[in-house]
mmCIF file of C-alpha atoms in Angstrom:
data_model
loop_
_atom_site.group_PDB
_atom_site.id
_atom_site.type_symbol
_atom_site.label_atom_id
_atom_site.label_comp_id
_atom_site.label_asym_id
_atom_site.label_seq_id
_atom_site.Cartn_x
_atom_site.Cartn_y
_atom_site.Cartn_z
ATOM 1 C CA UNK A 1 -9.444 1.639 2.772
ATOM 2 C CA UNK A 2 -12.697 3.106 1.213
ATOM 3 C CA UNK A 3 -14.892 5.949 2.935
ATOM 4 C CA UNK A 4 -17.819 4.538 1.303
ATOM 5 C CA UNK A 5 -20.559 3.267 3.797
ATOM 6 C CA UNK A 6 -21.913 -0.205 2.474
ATOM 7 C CA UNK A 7 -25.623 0.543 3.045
ATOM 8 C CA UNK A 8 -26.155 -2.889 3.415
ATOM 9 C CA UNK A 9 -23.524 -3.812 5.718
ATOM 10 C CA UNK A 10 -25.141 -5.615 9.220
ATOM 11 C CA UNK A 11 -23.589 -5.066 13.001
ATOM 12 C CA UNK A 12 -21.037 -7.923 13.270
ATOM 13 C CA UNK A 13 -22.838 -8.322 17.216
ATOM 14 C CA UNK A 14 -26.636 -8.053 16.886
ATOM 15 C CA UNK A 15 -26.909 -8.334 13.110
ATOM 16 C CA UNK A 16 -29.028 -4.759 12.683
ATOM 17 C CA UNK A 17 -28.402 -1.957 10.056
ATOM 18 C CA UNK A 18 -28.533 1.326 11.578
ATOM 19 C CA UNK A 19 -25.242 2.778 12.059
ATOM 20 C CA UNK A 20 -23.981 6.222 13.370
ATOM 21 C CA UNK A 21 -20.960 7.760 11.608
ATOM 22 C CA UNK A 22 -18.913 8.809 14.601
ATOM 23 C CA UNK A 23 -15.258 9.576 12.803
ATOM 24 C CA UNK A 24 -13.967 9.857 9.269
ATOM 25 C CA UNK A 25 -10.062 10.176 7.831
ATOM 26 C CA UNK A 26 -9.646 11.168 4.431
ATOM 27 C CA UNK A 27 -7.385 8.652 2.700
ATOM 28 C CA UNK A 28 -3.952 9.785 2.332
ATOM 29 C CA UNK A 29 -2.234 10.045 -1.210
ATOM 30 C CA UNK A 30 1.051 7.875 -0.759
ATOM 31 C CA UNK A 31 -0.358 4.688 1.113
ATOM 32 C CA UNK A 32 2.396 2.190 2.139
ATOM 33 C CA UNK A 33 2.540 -1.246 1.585
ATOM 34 C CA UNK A 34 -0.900 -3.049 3.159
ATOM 35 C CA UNK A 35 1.808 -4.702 5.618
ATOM 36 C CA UNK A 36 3.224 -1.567 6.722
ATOM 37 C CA UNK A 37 0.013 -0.597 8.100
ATOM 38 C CA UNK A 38 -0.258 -3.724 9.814
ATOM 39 C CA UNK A 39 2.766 -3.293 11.348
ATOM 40 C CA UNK A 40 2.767 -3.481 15.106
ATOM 41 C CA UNK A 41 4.556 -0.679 16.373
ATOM 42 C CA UNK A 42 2.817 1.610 13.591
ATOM 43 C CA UNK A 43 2.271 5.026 14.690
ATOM 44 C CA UNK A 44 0.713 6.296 11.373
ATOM 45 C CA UNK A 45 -2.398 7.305 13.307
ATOM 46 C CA UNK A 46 -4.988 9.574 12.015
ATOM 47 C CA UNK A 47 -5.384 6.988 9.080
ATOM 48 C CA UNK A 48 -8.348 4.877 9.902
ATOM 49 C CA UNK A 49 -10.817 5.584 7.713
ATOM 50 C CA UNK A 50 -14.763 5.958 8.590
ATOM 51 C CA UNK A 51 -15.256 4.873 11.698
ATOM 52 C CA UNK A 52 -19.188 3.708 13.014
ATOM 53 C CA UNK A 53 -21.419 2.838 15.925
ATOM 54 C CA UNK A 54 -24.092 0.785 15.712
ATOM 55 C CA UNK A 55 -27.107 2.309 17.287
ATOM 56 C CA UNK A 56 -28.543 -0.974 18.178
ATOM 57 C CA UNK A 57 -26.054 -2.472 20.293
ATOM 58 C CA UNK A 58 -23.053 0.100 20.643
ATOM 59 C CA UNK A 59 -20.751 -1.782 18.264
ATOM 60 C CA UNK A 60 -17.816 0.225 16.984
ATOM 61 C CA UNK A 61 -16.369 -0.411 14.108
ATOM 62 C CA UNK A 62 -14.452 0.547 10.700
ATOM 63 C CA UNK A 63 -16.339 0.142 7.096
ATOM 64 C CA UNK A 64 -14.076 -2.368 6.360
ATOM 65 C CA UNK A 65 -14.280 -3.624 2.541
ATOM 66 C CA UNK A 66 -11.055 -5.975 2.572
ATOM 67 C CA UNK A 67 -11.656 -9.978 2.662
ATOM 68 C CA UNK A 68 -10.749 -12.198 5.200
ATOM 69 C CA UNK A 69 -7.761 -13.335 2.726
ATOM 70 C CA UNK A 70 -6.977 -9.777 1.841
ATOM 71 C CA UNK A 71 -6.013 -9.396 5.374
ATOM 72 C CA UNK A 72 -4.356 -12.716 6.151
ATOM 73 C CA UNK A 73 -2.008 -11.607 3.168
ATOM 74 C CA UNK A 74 -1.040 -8.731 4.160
ATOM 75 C CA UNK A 75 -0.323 -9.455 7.807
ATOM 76 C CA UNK A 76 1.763 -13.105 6.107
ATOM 77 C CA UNK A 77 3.859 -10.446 4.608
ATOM 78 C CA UNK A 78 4.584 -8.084 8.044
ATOM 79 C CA UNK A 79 7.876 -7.708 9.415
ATOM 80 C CA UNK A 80 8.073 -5.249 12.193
ATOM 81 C CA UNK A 81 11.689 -4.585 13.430
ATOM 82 C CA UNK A 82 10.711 -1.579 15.913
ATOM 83 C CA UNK A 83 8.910 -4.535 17.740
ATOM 84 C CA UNK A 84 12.330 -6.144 18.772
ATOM 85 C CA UNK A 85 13.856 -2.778 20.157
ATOM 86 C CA UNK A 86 11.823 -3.151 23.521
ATOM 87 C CA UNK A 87 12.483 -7.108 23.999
ATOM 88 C CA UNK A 88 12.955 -6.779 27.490
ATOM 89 C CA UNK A 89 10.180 -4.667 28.242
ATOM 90 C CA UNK A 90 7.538 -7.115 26.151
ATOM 91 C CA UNK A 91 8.953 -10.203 28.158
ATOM 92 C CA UNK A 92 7.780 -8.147 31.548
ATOM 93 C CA UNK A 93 4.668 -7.019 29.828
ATOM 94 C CA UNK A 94 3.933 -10.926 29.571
ATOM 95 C CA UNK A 95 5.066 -11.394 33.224
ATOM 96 C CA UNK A 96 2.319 -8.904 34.035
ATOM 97 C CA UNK A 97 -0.448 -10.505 32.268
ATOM 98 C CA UNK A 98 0.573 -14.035 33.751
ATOM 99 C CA UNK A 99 0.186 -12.787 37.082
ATOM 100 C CA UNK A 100 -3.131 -12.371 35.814
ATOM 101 C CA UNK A 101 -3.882 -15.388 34.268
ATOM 102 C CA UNK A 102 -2.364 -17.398 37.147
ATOM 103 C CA UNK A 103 -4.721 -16.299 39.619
ATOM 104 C CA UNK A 104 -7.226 -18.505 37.697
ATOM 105 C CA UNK A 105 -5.305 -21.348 35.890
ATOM 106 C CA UNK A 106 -1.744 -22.278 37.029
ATOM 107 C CA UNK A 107 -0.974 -25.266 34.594
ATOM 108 C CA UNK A 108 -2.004 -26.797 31.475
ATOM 109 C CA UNK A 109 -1.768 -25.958 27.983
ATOM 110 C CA UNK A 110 -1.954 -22.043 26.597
ATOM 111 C CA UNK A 111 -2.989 -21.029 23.470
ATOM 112 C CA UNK A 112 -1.758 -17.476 22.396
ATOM 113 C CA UNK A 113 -3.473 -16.304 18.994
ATOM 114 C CA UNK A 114 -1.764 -13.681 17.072
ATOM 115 C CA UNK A 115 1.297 -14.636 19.074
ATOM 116 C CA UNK A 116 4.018 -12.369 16.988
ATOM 117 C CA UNK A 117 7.372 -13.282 17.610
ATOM 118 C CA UNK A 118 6.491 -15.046 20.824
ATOM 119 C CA UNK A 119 7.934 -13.329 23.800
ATOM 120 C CA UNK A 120 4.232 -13.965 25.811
ATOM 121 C CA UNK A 121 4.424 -17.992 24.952
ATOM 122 C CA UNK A 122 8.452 -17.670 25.646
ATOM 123 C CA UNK A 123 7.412 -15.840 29.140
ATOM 124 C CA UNK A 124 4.434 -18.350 29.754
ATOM 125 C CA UNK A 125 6.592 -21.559 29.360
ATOM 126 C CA UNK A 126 7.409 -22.264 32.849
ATOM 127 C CA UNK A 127 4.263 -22.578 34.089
ATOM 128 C CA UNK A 128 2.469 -24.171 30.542
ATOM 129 C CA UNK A 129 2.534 -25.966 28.041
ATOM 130 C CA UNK A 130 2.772 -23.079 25.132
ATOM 131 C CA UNK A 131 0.984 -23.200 21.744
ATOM 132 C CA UNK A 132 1.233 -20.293 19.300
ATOM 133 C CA UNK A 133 -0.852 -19.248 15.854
ATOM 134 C CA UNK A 134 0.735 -16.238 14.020
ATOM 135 C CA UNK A 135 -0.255 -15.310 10.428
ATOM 136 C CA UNK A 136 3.162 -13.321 9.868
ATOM 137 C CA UNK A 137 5.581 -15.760 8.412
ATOM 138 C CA UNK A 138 8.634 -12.991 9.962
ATOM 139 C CA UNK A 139 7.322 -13.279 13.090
ATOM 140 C CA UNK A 140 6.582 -17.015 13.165
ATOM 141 C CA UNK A 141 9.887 -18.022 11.804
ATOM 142 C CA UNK A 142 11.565 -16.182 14.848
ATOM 143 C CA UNK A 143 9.142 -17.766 17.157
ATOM 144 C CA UNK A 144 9.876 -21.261 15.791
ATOM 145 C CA UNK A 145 13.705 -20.773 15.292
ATOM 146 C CA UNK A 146 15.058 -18.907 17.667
ATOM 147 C CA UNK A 147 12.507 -19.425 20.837
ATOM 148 C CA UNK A 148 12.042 -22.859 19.672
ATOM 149 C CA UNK A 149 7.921 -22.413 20.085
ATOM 150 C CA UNK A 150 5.493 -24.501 19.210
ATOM 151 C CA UNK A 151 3.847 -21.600 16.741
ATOM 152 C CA UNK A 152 1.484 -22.468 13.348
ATOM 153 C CA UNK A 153 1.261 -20.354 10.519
ATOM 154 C CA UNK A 154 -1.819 -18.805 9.869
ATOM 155 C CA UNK A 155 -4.949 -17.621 12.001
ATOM 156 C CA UNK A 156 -7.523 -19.372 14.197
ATOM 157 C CA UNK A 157 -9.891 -20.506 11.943
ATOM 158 C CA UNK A 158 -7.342 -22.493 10.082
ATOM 159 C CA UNK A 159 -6.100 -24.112 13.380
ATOM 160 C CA UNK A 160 -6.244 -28.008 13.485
ATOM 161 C CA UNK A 161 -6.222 -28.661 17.545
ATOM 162 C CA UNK A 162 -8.419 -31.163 19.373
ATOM 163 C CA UNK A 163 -11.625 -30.049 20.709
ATOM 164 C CA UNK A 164 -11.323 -29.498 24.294
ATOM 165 C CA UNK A 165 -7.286 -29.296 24.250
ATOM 166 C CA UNK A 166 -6.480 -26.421 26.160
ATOM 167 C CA UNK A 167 -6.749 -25.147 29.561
ATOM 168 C CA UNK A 168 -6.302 -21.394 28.215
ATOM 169 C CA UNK A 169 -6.269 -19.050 25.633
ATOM 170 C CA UNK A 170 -4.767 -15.861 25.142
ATOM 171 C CA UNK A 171 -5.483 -12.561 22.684
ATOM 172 C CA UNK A 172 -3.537 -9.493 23.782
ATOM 173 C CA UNK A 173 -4.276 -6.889 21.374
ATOM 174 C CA UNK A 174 -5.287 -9.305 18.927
ATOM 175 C CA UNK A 175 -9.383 -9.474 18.530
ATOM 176 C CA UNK A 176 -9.312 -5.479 17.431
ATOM 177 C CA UNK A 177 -7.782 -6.845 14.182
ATOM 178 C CA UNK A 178 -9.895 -9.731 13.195
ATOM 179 C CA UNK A 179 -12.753 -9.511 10.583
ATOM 180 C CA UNK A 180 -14.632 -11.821 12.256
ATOM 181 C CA UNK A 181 -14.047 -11.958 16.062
ATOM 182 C CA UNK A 182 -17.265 -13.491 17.126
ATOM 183 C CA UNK A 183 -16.049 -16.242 14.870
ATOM 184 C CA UNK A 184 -12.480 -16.711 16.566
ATOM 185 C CA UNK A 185 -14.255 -16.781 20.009
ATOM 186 C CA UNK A 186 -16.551 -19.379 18.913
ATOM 187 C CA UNK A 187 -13.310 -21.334 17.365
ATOM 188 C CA UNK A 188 -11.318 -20.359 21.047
ATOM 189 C CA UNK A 189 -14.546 -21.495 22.989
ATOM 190 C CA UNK A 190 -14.495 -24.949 20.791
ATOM 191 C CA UNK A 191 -10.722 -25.533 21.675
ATOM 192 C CA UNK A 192 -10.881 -24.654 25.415
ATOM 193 C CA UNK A 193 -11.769 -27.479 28.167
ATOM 194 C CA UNK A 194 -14.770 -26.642 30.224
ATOM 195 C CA UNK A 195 -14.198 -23.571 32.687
ATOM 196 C CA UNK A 196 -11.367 -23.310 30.213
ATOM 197 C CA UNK A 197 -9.771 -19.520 30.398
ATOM 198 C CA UNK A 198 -9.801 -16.938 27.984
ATOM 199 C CA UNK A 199 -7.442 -14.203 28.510
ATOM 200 C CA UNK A 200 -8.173 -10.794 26.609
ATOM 201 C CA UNK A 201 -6.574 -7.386 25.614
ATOM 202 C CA UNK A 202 -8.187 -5.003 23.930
ATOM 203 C CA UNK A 203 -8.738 -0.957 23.962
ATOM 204 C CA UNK A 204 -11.522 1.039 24.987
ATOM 205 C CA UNK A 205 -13.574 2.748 22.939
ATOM 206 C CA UNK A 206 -15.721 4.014 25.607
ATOM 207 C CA UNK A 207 -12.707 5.010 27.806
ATOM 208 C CA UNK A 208 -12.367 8.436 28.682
ATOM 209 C CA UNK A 209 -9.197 8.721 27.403
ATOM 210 C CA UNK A 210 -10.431 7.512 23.990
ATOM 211 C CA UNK A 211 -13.576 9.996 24.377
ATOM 212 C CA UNK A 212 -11.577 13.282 25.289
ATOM 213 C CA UNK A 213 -8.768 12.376 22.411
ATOM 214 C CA UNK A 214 -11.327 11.225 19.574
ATOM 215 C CA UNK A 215 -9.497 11.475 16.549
ATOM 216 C CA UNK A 216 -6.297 11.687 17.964
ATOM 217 C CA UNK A 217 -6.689 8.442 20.261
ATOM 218 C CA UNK A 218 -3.885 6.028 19.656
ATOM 219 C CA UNK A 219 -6.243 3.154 19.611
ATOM 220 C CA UNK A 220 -7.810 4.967 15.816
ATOM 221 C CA UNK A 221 -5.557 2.949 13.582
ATOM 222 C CA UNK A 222 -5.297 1.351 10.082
ATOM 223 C CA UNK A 223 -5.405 -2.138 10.899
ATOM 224 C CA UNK A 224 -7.897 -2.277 13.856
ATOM 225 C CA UNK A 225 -11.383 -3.339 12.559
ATOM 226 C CA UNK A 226 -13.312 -3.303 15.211
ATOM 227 C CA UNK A 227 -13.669 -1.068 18.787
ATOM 228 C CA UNK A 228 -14.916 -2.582 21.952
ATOM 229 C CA UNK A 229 -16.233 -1.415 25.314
ATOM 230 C CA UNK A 230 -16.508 -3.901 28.405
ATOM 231 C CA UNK A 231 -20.395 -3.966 27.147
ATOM 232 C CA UNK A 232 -19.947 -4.922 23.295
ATOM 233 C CA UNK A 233 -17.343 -7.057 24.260
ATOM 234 C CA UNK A 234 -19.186 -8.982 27.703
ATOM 235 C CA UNK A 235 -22.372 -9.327 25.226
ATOM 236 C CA UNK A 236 -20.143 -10.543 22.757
ATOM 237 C CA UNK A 237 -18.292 -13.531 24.785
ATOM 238 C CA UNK A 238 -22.098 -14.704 26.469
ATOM 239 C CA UNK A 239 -23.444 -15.133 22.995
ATOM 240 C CA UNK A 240 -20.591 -17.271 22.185
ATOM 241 C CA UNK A 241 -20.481 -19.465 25.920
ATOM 242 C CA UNK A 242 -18.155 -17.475 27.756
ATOM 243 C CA UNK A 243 -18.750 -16.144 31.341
ATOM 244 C CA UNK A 244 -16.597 -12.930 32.301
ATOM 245 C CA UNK A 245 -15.268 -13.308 35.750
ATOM 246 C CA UNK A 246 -12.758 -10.557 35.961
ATOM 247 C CA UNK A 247 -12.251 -7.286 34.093
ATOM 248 C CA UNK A 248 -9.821 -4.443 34.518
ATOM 249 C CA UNK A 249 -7.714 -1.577 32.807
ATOM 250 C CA UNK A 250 -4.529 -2.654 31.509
ATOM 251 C CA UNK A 251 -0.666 -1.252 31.512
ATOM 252 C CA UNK A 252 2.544 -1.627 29.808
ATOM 253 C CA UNK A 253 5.784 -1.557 30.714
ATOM 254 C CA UNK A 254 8.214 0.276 27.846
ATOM 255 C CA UNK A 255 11.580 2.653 28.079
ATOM 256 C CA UNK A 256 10.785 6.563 28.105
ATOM 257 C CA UNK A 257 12.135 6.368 24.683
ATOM 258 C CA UNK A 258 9.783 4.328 23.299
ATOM 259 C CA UNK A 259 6.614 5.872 24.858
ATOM 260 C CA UNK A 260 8.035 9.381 23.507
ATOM 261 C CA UNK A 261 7.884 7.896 20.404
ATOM 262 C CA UNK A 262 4.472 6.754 20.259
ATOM 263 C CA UNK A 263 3.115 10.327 20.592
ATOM 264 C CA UNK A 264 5.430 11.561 17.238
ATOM 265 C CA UNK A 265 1.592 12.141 15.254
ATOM 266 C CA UNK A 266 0.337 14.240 18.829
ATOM 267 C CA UNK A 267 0.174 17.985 18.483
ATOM 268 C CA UNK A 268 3.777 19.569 18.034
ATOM 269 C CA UNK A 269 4.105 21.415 21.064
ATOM 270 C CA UNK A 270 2.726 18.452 23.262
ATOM 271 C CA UNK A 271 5.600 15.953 21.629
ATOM 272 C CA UNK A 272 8.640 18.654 21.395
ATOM 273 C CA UNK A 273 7.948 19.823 25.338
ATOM 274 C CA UNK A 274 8.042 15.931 26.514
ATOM 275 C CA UNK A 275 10.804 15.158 24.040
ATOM 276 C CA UNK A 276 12.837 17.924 25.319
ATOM 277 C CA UNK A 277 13.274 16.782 29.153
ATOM 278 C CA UNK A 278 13.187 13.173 28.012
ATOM 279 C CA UNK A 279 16.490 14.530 26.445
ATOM 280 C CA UNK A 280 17.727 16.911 28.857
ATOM 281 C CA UNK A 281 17.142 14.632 32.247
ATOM 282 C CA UNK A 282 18.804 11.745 29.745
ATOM 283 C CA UNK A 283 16.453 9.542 31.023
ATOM 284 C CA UNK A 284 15.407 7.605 27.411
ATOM 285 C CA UNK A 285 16.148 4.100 28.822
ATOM 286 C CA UNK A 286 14.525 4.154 31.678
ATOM 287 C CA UNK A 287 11.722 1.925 32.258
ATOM 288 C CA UNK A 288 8.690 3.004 33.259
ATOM 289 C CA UNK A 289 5.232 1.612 33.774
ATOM 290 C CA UNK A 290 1.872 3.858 32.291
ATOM 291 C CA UNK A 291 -1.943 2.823 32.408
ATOM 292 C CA UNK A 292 -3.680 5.052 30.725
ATOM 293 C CA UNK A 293 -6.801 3.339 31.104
ATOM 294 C CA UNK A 294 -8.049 3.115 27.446
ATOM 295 C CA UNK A 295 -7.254 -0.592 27.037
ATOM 296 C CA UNK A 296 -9.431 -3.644 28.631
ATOM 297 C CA UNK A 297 -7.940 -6.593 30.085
ATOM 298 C CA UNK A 298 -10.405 -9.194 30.437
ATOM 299 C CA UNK A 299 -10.418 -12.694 31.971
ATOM 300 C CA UNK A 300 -14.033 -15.361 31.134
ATOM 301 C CA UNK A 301 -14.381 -19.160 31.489
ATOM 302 C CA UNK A 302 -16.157 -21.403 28.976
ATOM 303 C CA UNK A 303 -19.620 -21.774 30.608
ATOM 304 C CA UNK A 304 -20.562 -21.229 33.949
ATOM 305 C CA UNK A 305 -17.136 -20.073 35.968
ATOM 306 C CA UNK A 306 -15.916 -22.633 38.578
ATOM 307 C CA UNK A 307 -16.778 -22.168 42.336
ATOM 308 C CA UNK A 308 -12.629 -21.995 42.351
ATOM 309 C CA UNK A 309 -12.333 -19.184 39.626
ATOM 310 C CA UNK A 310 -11.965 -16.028 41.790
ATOM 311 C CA UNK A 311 -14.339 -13.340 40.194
ATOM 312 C CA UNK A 312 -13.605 -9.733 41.197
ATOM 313 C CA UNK A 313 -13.455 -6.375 39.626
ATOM 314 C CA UNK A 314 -16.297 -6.748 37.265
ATOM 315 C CA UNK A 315 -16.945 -3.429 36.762
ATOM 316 C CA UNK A 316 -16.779 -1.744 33.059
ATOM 317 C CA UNK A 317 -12.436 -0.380 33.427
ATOM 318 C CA UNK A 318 -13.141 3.149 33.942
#
């Protein structure tokens, strides 16, 4: 990662060049592997290099220098065990976000891009007909062979469906790591039937979590290149055909154990108090649900939304 701004580098949303520097990491001397930091369940936060907001529009993003291929590479080469440790929390995670996604389609064929090992599709199956594209070979391998998915190798753009093939289309916390998202929506938007869905996770830049945290906010990471708020991101669907019709904050179900472990890089005394009664109440496996409201969850239809598409909660997730 480089904290270099390219003075001639344009918003990826309204195409101006006047950008704010709003937060900058100093590179670390012993960088892991490029597909370490793409892992997953990383928690090497505090790593993400110079952050900036374009004054124009409100874009957030990282000063990115690596290509498209660069990327691809690295996340082909990312295995992520930590992922499998909470299997049976992910699979109700995906049960949550159906429940979503069902109050607007109930049949047809689902897309999920960036699909990882393919608990969502695996979840999803009973109600659709699943498709998955994952450009880690790992996690693709273990989606084909032992879930028995329907999952191509690669990303969207490389994607050979039909126009018009699917009814929806998934990206949980997928469209923060893309170098080009306005082109994968265009690519999702060419795929999807009309008043197809799009389903969308994403964090919140302009959360207040996000604000009172700054550096320290979870959602500051190596591998996420851009940082949307409902407005960059509503602005950003429109221009490519999309129409939102429901927005909200979204929350995850994960053992106490594994939530402890996400705040390891949080100020000592905050992680060793928590830690501590985690431990003494021995309560590490229990499940428990948390929205912190810092991440979006976002439903739009291709075009104009569908007298039948219920459209509620459109206000920015607070």
């Amino acid at each position: 990662m480089t904290n270099r701004l390219d003075k001639n580098k344009k918003c990826h949303l309204c195409g101006k060049n006047d950008w704010k520097k709003i937060y900058q990491s100093h590179p670390r001397k012993n960088h892991s592997a490029a597909s370490a930091r793409h892992k997953i369940t990383i928690d090497h936060y505090g790593d993400f290099g110079l952050i900036l907001k374009c004054r124009a529009c409100g874009l957030v993003c990282r000063d990115f220098q690596e290509s498209q291929q660069e990327l691809l590479s690295a996340y082909a080469d990312m295995k992520d065990d930590t992922y499998m440790e909470e299997q049976d929390c992910r699979s109700i995670n995906a049960h949550l976000s159906l429940r979503v996604i069902k109050k607007h389609k109930t049949q047809g064929r689902l897309l999920e891009v960036g699909c990882a090992v393919g608990f969502f599709l695996n979840a999803a199956r009973t109600h659709f007909d699943v498709y998955g594209v994952e450009p880690s070979l790992w996690a693709a391998q273990f989606a084909k062979e032992k879930l028995k998915l329907d999952v191509g190798i690669g990303d969207i753009q490389d994607a050979s469906f039909a126009n018009e093939f699917f009814d929806v289309a998934c990206l949980v916390d997928v469209i923060e790591h893309l170098p080009d998202p306005k082109g994968a929506i265009a690519r999702i938007h060419q795929f999807l039937k009309p008043n197809g869905l799009l389903y969308l996770v994403t964090p919140d830049i302009r959360s207040l979590a996000a604000r009172a945290l700054g550096r320290r906010w979870w959602g500051l990471r190596p591998a996420h290149l851009y940082y949307f708020s409902y407005h960059t991101l509503k602005k950003m669907l429109e221009e490519n055909g999309f129409t939102v019709v429901s927005c909200s904050s979204y929350g995850r179900v994960f053992t106490l154990g594994y939530w402890l472990s996400r705040i390891k890089s949080y100020p000592s005394l905050v992680y060793q108090t928590i830690r501590f009664f985690i431990r003494l109440l021995g309560v590490q496996d229990k499940v428990f649900y948390l929205n912190t409201r810092d991440s979006i969850e976002l439903c739009a239809v291709k075009g104009l939304p569908d007298i039948r598409l219920r459209s509620e909660n459109l206000a920015a997730p607070s």
